[in-house]
mmCIF file of C-alpha atoms in Angstrom:
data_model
loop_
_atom_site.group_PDB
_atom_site.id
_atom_site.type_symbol
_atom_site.label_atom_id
_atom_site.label_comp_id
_atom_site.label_asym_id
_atom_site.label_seq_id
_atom_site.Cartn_x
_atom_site.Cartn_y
_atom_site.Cartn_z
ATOM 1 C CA UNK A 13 -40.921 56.307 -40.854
ATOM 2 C CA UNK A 14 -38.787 59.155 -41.134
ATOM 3 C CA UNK A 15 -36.587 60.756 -44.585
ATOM 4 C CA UNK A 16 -33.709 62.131 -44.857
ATOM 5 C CA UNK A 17 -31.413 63.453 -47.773
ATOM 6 C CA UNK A 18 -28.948 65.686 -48.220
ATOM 7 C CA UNK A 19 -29.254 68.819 -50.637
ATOM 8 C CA UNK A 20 -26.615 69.146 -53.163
ATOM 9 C CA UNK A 21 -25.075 73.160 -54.025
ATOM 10 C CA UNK A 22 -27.100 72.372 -57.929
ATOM 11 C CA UNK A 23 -30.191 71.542 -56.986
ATOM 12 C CA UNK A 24 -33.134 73.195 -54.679
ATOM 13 C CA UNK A 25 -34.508 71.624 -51.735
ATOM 14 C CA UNK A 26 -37.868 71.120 -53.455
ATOM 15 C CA UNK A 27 -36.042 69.156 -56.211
ATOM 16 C CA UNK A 28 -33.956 66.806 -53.485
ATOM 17 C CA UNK A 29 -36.462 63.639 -53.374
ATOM 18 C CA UNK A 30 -36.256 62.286 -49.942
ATOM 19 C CA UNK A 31 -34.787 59.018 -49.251
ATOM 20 C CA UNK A 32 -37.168 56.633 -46.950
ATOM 21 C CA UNK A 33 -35.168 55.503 -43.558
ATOM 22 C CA UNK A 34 -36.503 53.134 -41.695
ATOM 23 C CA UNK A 35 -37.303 53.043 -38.093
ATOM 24 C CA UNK A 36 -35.986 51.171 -35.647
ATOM 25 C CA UNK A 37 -38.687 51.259 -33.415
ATOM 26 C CA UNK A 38 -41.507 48.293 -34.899
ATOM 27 C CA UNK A 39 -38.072 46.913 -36.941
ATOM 28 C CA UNK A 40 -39.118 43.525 -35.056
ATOM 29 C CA UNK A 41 -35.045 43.415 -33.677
ATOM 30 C CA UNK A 42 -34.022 40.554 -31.149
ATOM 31 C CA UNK A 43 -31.065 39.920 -29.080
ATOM 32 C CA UNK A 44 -30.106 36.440 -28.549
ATOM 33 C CA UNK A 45 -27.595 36.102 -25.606
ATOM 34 C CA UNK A 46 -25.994 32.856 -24.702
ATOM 35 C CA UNK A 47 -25.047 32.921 -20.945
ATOM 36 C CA UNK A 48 -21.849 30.823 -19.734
ATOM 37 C CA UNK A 49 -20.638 31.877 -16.253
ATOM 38 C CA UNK A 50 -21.649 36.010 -16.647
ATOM 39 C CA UNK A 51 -23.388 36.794 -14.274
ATOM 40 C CA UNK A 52 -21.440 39.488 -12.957
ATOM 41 C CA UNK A 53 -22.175 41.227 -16.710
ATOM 42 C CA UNK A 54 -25.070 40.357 -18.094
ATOM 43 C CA UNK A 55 -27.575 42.617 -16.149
ATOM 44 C CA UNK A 56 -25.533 45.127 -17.607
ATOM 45 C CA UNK A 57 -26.331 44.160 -21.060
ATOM 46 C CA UNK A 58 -29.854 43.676 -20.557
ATOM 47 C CA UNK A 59 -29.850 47.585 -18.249
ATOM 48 C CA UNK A 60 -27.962 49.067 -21.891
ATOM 49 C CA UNK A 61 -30.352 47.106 -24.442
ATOM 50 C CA UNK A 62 -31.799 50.194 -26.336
ATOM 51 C CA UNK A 63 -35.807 51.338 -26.025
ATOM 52 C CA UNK A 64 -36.517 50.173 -29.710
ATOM 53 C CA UNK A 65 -35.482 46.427 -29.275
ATOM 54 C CA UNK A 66 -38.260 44.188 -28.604
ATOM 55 C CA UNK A 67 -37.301 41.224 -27.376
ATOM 56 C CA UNK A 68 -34.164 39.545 -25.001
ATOM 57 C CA UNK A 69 -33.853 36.163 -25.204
ATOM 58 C CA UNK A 70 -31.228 34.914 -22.494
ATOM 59 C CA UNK A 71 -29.852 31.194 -23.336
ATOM 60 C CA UNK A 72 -28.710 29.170 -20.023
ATOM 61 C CA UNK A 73 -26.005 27.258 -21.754
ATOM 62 C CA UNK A 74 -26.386 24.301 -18.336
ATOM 63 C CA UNK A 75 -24.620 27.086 -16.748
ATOM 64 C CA UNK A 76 -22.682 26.186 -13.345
ATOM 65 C CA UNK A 77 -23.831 29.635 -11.895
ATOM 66 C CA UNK A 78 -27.446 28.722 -13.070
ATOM 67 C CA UNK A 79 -27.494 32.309 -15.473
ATOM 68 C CA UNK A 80 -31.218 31.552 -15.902
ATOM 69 C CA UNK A 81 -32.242 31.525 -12.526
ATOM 70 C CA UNK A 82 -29.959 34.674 -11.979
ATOM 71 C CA UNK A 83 -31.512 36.820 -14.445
ATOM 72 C CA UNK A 84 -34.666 36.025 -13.303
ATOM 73 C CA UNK A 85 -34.681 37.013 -10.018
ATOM 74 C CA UNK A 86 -32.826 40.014 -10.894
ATOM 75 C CA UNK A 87 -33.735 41.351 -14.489
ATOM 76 C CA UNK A 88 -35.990 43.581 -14.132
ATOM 77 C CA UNK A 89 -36.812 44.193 -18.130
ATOM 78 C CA UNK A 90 -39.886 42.887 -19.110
ATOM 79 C CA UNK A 91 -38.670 41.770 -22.716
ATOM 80 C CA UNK A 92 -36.106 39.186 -20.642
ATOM 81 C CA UNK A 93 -37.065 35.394 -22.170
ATOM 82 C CA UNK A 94 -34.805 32.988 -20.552
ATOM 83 C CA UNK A 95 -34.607 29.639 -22.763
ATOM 84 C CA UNK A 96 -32.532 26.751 -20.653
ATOM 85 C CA UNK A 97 -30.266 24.112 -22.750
ATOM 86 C CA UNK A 98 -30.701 20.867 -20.554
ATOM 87 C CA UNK A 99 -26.822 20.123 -21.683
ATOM 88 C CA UNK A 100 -24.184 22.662 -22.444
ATOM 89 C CA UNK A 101 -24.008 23.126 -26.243
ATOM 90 C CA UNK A 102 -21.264 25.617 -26.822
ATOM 91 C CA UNK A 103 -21.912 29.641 -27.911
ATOM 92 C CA UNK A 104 -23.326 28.125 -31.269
ATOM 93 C CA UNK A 105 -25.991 25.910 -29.809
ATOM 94 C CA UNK A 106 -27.219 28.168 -27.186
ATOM 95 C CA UNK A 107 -26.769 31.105 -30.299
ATOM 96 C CA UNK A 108 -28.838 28.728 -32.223
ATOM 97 C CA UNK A 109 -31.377 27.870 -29.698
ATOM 98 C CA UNK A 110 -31.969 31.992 -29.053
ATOM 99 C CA UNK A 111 -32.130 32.130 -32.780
ATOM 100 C CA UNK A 112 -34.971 29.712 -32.926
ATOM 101 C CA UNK A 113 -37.056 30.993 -29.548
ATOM 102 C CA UNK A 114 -36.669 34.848 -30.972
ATOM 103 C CA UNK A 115 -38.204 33.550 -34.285
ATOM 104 C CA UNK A 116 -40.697 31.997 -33.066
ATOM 105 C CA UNK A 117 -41.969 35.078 -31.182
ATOM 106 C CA UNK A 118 -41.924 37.418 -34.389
ATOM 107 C CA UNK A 119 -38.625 38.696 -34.611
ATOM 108 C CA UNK A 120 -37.187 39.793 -37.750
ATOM 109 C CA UNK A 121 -33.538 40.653 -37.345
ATOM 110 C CA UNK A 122 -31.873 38.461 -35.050
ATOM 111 C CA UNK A 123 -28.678 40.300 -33.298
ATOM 112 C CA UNK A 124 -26.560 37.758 -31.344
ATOM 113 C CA UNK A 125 -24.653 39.374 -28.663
ATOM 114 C CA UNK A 126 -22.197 38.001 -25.653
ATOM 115 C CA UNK A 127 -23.356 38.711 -22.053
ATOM 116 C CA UNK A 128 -19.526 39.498 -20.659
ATOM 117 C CA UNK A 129 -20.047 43.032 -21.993
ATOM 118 C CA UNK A 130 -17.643 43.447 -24.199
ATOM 119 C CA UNK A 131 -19.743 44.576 -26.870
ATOM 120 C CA UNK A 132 -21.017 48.379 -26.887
ATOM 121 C CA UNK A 133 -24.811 48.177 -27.764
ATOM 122 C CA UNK A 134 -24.829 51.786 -28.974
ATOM 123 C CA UNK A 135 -23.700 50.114 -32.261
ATOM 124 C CA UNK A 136 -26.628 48.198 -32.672
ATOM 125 C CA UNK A 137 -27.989 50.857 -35.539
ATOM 126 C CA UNK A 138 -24.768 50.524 -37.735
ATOM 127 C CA UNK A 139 -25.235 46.826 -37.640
ATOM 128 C CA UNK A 140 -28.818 46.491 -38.511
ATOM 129 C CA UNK A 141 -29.033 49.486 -40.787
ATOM 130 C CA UNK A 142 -27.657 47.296 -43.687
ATOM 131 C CA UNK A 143 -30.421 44.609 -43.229
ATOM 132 C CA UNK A 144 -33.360 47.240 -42.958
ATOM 133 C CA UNK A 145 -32.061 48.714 -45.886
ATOM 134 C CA UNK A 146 -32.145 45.732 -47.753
ATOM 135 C CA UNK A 147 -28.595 45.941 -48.592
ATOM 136 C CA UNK A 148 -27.361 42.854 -46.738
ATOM 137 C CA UNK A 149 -28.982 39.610 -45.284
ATOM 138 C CA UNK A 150 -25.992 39.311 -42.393
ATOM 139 C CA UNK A 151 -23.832 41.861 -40.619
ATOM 140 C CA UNK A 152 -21.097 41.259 -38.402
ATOM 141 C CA UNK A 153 -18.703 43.469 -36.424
ATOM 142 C CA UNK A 154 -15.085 44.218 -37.625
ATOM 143 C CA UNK A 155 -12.353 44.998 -35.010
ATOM 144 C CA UNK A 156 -9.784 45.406 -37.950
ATOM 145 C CA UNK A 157 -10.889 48.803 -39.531
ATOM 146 C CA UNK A 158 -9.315 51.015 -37.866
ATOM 147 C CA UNK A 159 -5.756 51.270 -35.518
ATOM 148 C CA UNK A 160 -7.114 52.595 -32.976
ATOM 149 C CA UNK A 161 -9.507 49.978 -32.755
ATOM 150 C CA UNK A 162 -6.995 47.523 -31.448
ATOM 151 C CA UNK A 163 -5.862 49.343 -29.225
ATOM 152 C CA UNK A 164 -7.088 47.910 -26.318
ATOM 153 C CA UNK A 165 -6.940 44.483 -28.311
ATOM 154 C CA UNK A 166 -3.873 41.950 -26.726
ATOM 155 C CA UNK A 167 -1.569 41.649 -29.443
ATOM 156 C CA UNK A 168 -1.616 37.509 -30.028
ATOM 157 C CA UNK A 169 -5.564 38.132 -30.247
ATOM 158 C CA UNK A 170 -4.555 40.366 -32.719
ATOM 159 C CA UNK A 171 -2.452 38.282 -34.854
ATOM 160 C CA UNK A 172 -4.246 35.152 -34.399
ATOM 161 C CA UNK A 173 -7.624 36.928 -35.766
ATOM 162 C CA UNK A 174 -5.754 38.173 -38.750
ATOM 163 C CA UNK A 175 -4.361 34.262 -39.425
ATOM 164 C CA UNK A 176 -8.032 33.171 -38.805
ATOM 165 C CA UNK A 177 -9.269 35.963 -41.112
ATOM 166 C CA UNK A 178 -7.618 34.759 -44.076
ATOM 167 C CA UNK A 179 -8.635 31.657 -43.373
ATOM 168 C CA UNK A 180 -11.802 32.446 -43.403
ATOM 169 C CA UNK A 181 -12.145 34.214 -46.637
ATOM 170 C CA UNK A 182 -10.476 31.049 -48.339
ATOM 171 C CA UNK A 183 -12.577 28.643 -46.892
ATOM 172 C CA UNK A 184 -16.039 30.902 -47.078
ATOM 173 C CA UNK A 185 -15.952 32.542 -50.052
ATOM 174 C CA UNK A 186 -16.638 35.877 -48.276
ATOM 175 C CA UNK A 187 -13.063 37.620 -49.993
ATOM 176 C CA UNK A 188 -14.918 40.867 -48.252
ATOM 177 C CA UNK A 189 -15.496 40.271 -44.721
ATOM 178 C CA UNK A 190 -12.527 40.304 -41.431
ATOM 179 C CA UNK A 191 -12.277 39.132 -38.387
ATOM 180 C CA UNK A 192 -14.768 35.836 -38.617
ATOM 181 C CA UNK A 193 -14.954 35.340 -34.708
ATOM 182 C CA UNK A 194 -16.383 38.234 -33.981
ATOM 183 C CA UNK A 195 -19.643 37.493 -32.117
ATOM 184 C CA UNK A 196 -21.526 40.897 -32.526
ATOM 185 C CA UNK A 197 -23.802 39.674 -35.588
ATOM 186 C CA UNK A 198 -27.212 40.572 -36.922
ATOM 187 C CA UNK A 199 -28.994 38.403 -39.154
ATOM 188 C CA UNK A 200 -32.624 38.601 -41.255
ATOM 189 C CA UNK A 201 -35.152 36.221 -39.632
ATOM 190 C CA UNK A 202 -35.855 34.123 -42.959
ATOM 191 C CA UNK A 203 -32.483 34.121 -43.832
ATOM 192 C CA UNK A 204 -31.988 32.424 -40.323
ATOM 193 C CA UNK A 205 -34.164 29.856 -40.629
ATOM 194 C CA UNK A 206 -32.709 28.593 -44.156
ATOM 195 C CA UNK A 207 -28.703 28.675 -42.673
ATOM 196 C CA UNK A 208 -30.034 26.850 -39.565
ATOM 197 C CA UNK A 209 -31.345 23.773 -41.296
ATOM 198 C CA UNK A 210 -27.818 23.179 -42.073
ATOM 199 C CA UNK A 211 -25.311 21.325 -39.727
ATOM 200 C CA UNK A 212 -23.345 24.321 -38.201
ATOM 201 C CA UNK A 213 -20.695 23.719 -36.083
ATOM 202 C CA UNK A 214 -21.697 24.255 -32.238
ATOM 203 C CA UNK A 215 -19.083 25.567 -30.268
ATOM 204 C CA UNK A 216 -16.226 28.523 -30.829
ATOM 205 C CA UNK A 217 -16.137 27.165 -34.258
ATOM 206 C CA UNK A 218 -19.929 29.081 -34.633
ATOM 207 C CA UNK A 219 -19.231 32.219 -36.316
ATOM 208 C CA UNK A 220 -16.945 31.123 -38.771
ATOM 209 C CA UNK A 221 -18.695 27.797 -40.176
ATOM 210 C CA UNK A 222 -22.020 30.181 -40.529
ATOM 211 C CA UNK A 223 -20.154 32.345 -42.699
ATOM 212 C CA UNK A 224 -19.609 28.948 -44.599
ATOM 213 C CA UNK A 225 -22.917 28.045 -44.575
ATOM 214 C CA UNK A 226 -24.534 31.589 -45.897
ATOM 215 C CA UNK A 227 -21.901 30.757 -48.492
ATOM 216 C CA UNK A 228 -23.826 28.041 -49.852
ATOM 217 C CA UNK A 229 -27.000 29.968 -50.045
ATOM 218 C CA UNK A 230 -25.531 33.281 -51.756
ATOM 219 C CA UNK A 231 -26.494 35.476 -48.832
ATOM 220 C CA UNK A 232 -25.004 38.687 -48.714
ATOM 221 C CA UNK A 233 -22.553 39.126 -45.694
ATOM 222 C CA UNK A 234 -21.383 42.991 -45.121
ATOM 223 C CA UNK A 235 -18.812 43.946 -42.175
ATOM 224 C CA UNK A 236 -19.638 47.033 -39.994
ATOM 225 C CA UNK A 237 -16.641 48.785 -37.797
ATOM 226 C CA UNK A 238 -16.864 48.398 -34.210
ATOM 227 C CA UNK A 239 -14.022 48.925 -31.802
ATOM 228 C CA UNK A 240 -12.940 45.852 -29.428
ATOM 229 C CA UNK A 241 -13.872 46.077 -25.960
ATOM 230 C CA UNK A 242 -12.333 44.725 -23.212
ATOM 231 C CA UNK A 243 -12.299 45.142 -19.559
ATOM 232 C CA UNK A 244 -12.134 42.882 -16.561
ATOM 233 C CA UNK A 245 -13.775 39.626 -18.267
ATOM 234 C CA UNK A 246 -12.325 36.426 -18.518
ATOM 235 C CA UNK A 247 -12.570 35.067 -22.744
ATOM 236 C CA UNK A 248 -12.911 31.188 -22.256
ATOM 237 C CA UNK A 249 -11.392 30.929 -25.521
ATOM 238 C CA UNK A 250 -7.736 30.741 -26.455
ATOM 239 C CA UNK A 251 -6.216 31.715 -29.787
ATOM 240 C CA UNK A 252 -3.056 30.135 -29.688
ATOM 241 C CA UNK A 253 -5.646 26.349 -29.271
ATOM 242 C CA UNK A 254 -7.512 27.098 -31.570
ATOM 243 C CA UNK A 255 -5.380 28.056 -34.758
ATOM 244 C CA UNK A 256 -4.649 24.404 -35.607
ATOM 245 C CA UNK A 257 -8.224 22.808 -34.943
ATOM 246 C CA UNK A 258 -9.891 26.190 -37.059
ATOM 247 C CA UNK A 259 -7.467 25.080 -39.711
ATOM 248 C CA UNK A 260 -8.347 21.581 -40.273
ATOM 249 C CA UNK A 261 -12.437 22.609 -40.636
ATOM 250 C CA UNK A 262 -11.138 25.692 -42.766
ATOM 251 C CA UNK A 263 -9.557 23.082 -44.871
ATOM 252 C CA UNK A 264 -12.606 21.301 -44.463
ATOM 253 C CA UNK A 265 -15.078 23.219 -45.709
ATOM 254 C CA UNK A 266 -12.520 24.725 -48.645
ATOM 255 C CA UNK A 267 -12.622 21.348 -50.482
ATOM 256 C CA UNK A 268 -16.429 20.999 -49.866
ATOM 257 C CA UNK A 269 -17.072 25.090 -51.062
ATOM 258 C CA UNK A 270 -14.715 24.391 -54.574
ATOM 259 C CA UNK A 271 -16.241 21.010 -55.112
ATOM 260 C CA UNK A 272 -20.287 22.315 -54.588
ATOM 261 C CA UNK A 273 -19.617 25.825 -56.352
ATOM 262 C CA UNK A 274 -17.378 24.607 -59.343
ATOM 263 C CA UNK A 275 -18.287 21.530 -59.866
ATOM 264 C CA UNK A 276 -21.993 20.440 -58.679
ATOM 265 C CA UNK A 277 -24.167 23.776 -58.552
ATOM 266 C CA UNK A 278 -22.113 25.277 -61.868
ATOM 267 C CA UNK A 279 -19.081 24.806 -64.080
ATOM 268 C CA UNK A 280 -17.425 27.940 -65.377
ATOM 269 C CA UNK A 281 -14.175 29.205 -66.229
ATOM 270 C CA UNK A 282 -12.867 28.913 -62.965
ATOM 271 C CA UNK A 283 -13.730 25.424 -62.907
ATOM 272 C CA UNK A 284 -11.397 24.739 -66.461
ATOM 273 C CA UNK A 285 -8.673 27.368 -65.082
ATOM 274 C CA UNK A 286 -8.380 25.513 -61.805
ATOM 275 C CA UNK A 287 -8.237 22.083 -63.380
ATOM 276 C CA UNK A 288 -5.563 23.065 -66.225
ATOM 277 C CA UNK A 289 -3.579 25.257 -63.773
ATOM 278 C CA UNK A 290 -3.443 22.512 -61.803
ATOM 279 C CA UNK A 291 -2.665 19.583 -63.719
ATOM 280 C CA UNK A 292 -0.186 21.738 -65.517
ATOM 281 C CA UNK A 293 1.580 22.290 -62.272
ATOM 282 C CA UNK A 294 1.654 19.044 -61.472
ATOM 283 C CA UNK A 295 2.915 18.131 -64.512
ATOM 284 C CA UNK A 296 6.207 20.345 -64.398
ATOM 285 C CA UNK A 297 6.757 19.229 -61.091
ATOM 286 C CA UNK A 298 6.355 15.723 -61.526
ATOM 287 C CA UNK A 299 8.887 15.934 -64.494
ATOM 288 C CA UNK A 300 11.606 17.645 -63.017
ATOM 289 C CA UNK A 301 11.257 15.196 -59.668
ATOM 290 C CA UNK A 302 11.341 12.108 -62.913
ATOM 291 C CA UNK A 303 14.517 14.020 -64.398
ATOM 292 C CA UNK A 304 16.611 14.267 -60.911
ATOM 293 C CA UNK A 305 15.981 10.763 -60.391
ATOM 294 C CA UNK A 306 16.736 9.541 -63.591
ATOM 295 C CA UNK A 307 20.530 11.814 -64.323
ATOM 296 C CA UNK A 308 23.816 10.611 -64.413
ATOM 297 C CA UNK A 309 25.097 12.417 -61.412
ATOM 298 C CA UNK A 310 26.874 15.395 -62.216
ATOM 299 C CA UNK A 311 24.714 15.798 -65.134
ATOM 300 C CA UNK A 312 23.575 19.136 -65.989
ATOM 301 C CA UNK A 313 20.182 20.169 -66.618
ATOM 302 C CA UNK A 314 19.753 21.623 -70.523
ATOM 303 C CA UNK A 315 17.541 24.558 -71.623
ATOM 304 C CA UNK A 316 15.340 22.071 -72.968
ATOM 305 C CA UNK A 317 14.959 20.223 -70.086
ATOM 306 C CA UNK A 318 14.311 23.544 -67.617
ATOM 307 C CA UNK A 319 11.824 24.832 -70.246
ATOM 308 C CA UNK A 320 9.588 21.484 -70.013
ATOM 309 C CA UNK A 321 9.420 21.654 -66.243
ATOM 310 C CA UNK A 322 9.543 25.322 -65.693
ATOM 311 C CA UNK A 323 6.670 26.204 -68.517
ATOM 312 C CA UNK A 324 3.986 24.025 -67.273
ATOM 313 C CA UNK A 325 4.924 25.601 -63.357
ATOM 314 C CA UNK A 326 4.417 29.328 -64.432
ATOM 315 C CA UNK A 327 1.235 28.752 -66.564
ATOM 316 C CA UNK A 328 -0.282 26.115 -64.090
ATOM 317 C CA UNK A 329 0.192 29.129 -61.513
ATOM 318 C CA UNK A 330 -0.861 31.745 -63.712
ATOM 319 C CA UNK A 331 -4.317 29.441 -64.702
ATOM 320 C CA UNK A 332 -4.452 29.238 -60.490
ATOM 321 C CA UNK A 333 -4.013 32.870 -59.452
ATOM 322 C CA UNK A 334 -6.971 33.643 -62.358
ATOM 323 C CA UNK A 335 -9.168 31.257 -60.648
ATOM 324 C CA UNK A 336 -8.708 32.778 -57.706
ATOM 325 C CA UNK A 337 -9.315 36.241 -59.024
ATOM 326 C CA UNK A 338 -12.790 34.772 -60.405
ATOM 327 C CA UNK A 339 -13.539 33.595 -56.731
ATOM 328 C CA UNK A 340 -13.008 37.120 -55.312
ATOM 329 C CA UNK A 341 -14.921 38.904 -57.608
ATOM 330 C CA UNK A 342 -17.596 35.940 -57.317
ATOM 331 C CA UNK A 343 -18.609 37.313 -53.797
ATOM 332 C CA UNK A 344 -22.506 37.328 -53.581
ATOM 333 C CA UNK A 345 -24.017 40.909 -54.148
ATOM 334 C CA UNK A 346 -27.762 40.680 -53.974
ATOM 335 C CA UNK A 347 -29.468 40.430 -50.889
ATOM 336 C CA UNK A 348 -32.325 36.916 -50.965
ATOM 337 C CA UNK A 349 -33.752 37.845 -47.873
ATOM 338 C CA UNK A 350 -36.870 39.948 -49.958
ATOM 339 C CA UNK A 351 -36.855 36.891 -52.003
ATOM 340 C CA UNK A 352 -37.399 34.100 -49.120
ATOM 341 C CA UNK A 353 -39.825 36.776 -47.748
ATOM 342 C CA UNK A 354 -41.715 37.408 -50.866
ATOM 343 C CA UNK A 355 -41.868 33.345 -51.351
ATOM 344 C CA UNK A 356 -42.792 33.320 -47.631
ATOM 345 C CA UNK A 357 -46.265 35.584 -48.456
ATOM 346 C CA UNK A 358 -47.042 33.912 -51.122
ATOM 347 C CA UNK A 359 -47.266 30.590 -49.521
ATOM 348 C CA UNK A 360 -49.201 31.294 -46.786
ATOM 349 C CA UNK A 361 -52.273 32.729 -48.968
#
């Protein structure tokens, strides 16, 4: 355990109370690697996995190459646990299986990592810090912060991303977070085990329906800059196939997010905003389709008749655009993984 603050030009070091920092080393941090046809990368990964992390745990998603048997012959790393899916499951099955096997051999943050490489390890503090801190209960890497970022990012992965962003935040909640598929996450080992009692979609559509999912339990999801990466791999996913099926489950889990946060767990002001601003809109609309069916042809509209269909438009979209702006500022703020760990102690005296 180590402090460290910085002195300010009106105060004297003896005054400056130190700040606690945690350590990394004894943090109890796990990577969880699902393996799919990388075995020309992921002895890499395991040869850059830092000092301070405790335990690998290397899911054979029924891997053609047999990954598992691979790593075990040639890993050399001591932490290495290989856990072997019978069936392939997807990235989110074999993530969730790694999930479960690092839990159940102590670990405490969770940090889910691809074995192609692509993701630089020597970020691992930045996206843990938040979770030792107590400041978030998930972390996730954002290729979006910076230009120079994308750089080496193809240009439809970056537009699709962006589309699949925005989707995201609509159908999440999570108005703060970018880039949803990014697969370089970190989550608190309590936490885990709540979002994984749910029914998470299993395959590319992982990342983005757990965002949904920590939704639903108010966890606190924080975004940590980390450039893309990308060198001789082949991605096994396509953007330009995926857009439309993402946007039917965005969609999806939009209707079932409004309907369980406004109108099951709570009702609020959103919840009477949305509802007037939307039956007003219908309303103007529904006249003004009535009143060009029903005029003499020719006939021109009068003031009167523009004002009763116009009116109800504007304020059903002003009512709309306000329940919106409660959803943004609705995002979740306070971490619950000291609460579930708290609760956790308790029960077990």
């Amino acid at each position: 355990m180590s402090s460290l603050r910085p002195t300010f030009a009106n105060e004297s070091p003896a005054m400056a109370a130190p700040i606690a920092v945690p350590s990394l080393a004894g943090a109890g941090v796990w990577l969880v690697v699902p393996c799919y046809r990388v075995t020309d990368h992921i002895l890499k990964v395991i040869e850059k996995t830092p000092a301070w992390v405790e335990g690998i745990v290397c899911v054979d998603d029924a891997c053609p190459d047999k990954s598992g048997d691979f790593i075990e012959a040639n890993a050399r790393d001591p932490r290495v646990v290989v856990v072997r899916l019978a069936q392939n499951q997807g990235v989110g099955g074999a993530t969730i299986a790694g999930y479960h096997e690092a839990d159940r051999r102590g670990g405490r943050i969770l940090v889910k990592v691809d074995g192609d490489d692509q993701m630089d390890l020597s970020y691992l503090p930045q996206l843990i810090a938040p979770i030792l801190l107590g400041e978030a209960d998930y972390t996730k890497g954002n290729r979006f912060t910076s230009a120079s970022h994308l750089s080496n990012m193809p240009p439809i992965r970056v537009f699709g991303n962006a589309v699949l962003s925005f989707l995201s935040k609509v159908s999440s909640g999570y108005w703060n977070v970018f880039d949803p598929t990014n697969g370089f996450t970190a989550v608190e080992a309590s936490v885990a085990r709540r979002v994984l009692e749910k029914k998470i979609a299993r395959r590319y559509f992982f990342e983005t329906d757990l965002l949904y999912h920590l939704g639903t339990l108010r966890a606190v999801v924080r975004d940590v800059a980390i450039p893309a990466r990308y060198g001789e791999e082949v991605s096994n996913i396509r953007i330009t196939r995926i857009v439309g099926p993402f946007a039917v489950r965005h969609l999806h889990n939009f209707v079932r997010r409004v309907a369980g946060q406004y109108f099951i767990r709570d009702f609020n002001v959103a919840t009477v905003e949305a509802l007037a601003g939307f039956a007003s809109l219908m309303f103007g609309l529904a006249y003004a389709l009535w009143w060009i069916n029903v005029r003499e042809p020719g006939q021109a509209a009068s003031a009167g008749v523009v004002m009763a269909a116009a009116l109800p438009v504007i304020v059903g979209v002003q009512l709309l655009l306000q329940a919106l702006n409660f959803d943004v500022l609705s995002v979740p703020t306070r971490p619950i993984h000291p609460h579930l760990r708290a609760v956790e102690k308790l029960t077990e005296r």
